[in-house]
XYZ file of N, CA and C in Angstrom:
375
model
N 0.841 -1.180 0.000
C 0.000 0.000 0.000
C 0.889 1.248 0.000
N 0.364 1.886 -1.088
C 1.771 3.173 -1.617
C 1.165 4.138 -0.117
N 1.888 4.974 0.748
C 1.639 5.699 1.830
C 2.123 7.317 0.814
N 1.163 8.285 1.562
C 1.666 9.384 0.694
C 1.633 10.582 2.450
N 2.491 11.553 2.274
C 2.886 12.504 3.051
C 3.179 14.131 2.477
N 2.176 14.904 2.755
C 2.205 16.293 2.420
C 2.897 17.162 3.177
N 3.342 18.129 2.483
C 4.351 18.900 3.266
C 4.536 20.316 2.609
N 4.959 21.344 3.094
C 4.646 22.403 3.239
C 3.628 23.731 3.031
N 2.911 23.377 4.214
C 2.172 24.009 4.553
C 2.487 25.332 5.525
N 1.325 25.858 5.749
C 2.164 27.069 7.182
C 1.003 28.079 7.048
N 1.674 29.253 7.560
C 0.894 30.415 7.921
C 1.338 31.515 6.928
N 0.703 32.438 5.802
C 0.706 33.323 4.942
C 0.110 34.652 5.328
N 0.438 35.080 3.868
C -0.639 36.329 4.346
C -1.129 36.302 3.123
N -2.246 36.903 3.032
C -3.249 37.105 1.681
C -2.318 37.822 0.699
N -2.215 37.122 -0.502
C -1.676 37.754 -1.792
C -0.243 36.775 -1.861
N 0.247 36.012 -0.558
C 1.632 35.028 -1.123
C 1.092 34.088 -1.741
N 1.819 33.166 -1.980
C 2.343 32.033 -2.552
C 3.193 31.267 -1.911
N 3.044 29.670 -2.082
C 3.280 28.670 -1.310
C 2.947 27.545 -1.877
N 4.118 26.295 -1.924
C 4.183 25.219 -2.485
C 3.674 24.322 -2.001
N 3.043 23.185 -1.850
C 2.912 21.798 -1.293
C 3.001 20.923 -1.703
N 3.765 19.541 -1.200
C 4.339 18.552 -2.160
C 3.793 17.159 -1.316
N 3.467 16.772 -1.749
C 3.023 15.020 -1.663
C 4.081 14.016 -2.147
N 4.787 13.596 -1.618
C 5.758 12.682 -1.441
C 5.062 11.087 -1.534
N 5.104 10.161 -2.192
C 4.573 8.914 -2.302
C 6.076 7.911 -1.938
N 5.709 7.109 -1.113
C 6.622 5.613 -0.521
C 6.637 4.975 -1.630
N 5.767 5.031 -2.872
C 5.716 3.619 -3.679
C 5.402 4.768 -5.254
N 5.496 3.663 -6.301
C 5.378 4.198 -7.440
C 3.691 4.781 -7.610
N 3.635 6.216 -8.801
C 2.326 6.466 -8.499
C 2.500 7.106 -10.054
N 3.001 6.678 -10.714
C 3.490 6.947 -12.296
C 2.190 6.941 -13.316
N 1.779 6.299 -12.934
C 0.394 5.398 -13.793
C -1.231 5.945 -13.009
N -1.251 6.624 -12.065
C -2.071 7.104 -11.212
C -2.221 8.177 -11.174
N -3.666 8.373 -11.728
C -4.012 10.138 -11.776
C -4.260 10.793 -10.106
N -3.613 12.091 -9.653
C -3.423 12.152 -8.256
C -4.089 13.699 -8.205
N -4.814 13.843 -6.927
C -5.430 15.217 -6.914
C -5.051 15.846 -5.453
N -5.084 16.981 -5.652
C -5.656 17.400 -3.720
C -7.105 18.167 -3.931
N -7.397 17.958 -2.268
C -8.388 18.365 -1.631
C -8.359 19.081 -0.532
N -8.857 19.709 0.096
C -8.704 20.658 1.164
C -10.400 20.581 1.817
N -9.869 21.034 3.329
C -10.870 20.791 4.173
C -10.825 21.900 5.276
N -11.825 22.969 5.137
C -11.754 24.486 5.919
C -12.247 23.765 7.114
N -11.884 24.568 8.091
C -12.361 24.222 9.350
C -13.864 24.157 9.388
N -14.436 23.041 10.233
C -15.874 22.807 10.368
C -16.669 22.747 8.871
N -15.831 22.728 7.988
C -16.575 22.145 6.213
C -15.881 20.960 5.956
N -16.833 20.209 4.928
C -16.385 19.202 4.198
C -15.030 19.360 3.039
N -14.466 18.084 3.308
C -13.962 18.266 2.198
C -14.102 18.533 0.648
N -13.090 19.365 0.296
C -13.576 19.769 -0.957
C -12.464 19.508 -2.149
N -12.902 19.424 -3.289
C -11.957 19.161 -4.407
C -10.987 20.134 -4.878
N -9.554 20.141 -4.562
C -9.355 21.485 -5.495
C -8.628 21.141 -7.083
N -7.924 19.965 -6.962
C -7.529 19.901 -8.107
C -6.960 18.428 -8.433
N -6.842 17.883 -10.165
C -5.996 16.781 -10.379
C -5.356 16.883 -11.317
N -4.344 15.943 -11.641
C -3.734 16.135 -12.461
C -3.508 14.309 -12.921
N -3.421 14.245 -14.321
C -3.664 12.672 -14.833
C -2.066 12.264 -14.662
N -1.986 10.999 -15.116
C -0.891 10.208 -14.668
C 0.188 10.650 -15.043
N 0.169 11.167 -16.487
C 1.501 11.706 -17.480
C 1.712 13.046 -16.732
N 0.779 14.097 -16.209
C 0.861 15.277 -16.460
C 0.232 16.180 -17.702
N -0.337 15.734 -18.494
C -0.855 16.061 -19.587
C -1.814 16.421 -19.396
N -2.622 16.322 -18.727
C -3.999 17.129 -18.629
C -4.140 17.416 -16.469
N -5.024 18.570 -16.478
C -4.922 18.601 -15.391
C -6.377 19.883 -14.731
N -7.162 19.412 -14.221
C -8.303 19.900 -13.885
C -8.720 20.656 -12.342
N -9.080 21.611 -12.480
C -9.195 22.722 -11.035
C -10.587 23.036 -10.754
N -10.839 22.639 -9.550
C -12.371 23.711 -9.344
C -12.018 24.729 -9.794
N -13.264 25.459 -9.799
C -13.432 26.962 -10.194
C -12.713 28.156 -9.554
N -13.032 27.474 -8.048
C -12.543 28.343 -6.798
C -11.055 28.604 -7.134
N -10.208 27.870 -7.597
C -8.695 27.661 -7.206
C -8.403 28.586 -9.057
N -9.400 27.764 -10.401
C -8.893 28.072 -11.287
C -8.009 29.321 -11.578
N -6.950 29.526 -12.389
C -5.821 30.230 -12.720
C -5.250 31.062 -11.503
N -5.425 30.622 -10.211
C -4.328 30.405 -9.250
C -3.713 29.670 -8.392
N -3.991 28.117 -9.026
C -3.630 26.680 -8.479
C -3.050 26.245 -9.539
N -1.536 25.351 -9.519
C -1.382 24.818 -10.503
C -0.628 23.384 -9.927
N -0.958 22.317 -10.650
C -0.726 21.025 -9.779
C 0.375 20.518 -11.153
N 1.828 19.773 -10.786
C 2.885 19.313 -11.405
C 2.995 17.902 -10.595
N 3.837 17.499 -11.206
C 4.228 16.065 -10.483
C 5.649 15.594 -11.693
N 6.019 14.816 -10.446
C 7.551 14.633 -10.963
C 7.439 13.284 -10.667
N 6.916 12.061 -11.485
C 6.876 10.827 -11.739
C 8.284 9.885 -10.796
N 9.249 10.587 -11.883
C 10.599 9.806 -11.122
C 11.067 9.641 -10.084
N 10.365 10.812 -9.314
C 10.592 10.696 -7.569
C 9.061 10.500 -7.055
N 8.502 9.928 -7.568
C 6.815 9.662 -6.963
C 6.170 10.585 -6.150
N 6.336 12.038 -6.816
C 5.817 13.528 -5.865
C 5.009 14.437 -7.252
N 4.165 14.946 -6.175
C 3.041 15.542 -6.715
C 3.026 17.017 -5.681
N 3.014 18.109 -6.799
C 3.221 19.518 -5.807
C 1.277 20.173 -6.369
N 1.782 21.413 -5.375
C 0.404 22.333 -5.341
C 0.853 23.547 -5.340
N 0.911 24.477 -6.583
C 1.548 25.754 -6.604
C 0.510 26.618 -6.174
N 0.399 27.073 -5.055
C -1.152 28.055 -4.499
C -0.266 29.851 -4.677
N -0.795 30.213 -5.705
C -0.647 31.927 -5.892
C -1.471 32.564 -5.735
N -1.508 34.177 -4.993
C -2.004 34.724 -4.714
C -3.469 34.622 -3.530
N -2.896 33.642 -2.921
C -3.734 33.227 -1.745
C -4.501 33.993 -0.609
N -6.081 33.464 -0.396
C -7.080 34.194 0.088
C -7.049 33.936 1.485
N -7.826 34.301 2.509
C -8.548 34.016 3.714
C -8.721 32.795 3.319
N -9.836 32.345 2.769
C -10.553 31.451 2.477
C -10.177 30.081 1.793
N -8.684 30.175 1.825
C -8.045 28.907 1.154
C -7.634 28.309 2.059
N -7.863 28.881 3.316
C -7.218 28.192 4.748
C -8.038 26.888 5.541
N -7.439 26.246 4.741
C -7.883 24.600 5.017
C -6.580 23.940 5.662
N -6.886 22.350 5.485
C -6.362 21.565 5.507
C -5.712 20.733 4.206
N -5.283 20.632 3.455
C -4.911 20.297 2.091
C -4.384 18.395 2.074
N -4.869 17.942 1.652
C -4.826 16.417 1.221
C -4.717 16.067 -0.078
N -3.712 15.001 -0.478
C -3.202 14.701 -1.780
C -4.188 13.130 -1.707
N -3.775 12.821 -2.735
C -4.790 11.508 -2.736
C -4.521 10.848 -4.276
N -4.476 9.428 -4.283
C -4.475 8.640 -5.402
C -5.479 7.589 -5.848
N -5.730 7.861 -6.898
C -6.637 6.946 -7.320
C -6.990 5.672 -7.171
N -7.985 4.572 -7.077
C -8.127 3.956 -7.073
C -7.257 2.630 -8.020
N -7.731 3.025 -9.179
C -7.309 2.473 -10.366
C -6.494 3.094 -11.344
N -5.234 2.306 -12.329
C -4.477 3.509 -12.798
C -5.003 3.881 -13.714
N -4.381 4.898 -14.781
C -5.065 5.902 -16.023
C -6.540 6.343 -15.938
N -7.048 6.562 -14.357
C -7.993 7.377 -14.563
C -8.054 8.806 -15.127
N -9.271 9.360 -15.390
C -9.886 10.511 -15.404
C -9.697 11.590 -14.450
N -8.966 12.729 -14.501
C -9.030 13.763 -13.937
C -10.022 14.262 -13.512
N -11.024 13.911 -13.875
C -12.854 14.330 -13.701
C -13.509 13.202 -12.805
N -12.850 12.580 -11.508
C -13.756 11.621 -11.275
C -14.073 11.890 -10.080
N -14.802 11.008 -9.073
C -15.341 11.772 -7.476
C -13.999 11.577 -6.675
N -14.503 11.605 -5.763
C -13.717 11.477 -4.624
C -13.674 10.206 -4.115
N -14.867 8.927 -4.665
C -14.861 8.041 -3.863
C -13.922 7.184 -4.835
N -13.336 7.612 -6.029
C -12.629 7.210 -6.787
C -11.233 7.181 -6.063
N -11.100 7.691 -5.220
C -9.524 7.627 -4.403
C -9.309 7.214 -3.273
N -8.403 6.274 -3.262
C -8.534 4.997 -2.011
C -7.486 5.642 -0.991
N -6.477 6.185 -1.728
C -4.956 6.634 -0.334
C -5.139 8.197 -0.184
N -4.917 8.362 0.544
C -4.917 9.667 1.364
C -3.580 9.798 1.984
N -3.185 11.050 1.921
C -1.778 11.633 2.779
C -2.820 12.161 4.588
N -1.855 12.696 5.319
C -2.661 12.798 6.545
C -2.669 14.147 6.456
N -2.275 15.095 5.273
C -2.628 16.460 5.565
C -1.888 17.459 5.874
N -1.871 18.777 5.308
C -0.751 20.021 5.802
C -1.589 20.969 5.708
N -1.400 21.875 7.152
C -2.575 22.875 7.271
C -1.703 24.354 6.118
N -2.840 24.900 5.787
C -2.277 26.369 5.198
C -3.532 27.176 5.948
N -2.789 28.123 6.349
C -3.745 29.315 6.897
C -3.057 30.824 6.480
N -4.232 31.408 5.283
C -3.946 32.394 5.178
C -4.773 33.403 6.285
N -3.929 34.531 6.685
C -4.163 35.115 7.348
C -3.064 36.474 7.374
N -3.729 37.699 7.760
C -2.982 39.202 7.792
C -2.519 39.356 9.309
């Protein structure tokens, strides 16, 4: 069972920028991988995926053209480029892998079996 671990997270201020990277124990080459984020006292929510190659790669609305999700196959890591960051992006952020490989960038959530345990970001002035 591939284990995955997110990492850098922290405390901002509205308008930075800040990386987060998902680190995978096992190969995840072939596995379309997304994050999600979870505001305090809300559900989790989708923010973005990206397919196995890197070739295609899909954002809620909320995040669109200031989230951008990469992944570097050869070291089994998957980042989260967050620019120009709000109040309101201050969740909990979770990476996650698919169930099955060469999925769809477009699929639910119940489509993803591994979970990382999470890196808080809190924007705040």
């Amino acid at each position: 069972q591939v284990q995955l671990v997110e990492s850098g997270g922290g405390l901002v201020q509205p308008g930075d920028s800040l990386r987060l990277s998902c680190a995978a124990s096992g190969r995840i080459s072939t596995f379309t991988m997304a994050w999600f984020r979870q505001a305090p006292g809300k559900e989790r929510t989708f923010v973005g995926a990206i397919n196995w190659s890197g070739t295609d790669a899909y954002y809620s609305d909320t995040v669109l053209g200031r989230f951008t999700i990469s992944r570097q196959n050869a070291n089994n890591t998957i980042f989260l480029r967050m620019n120009n960051l709000k109040p309101e992006d201050t969740a909990d952020y979770y990476c996650a892998k698919q169930t099955r490989p060469f999925g769809s960038t477009r699929l639910r959530p119940h489509d993803y079996s591994t979970w990382g345990q999470g890196t808080r970001v809190t924007v705040s002035s």
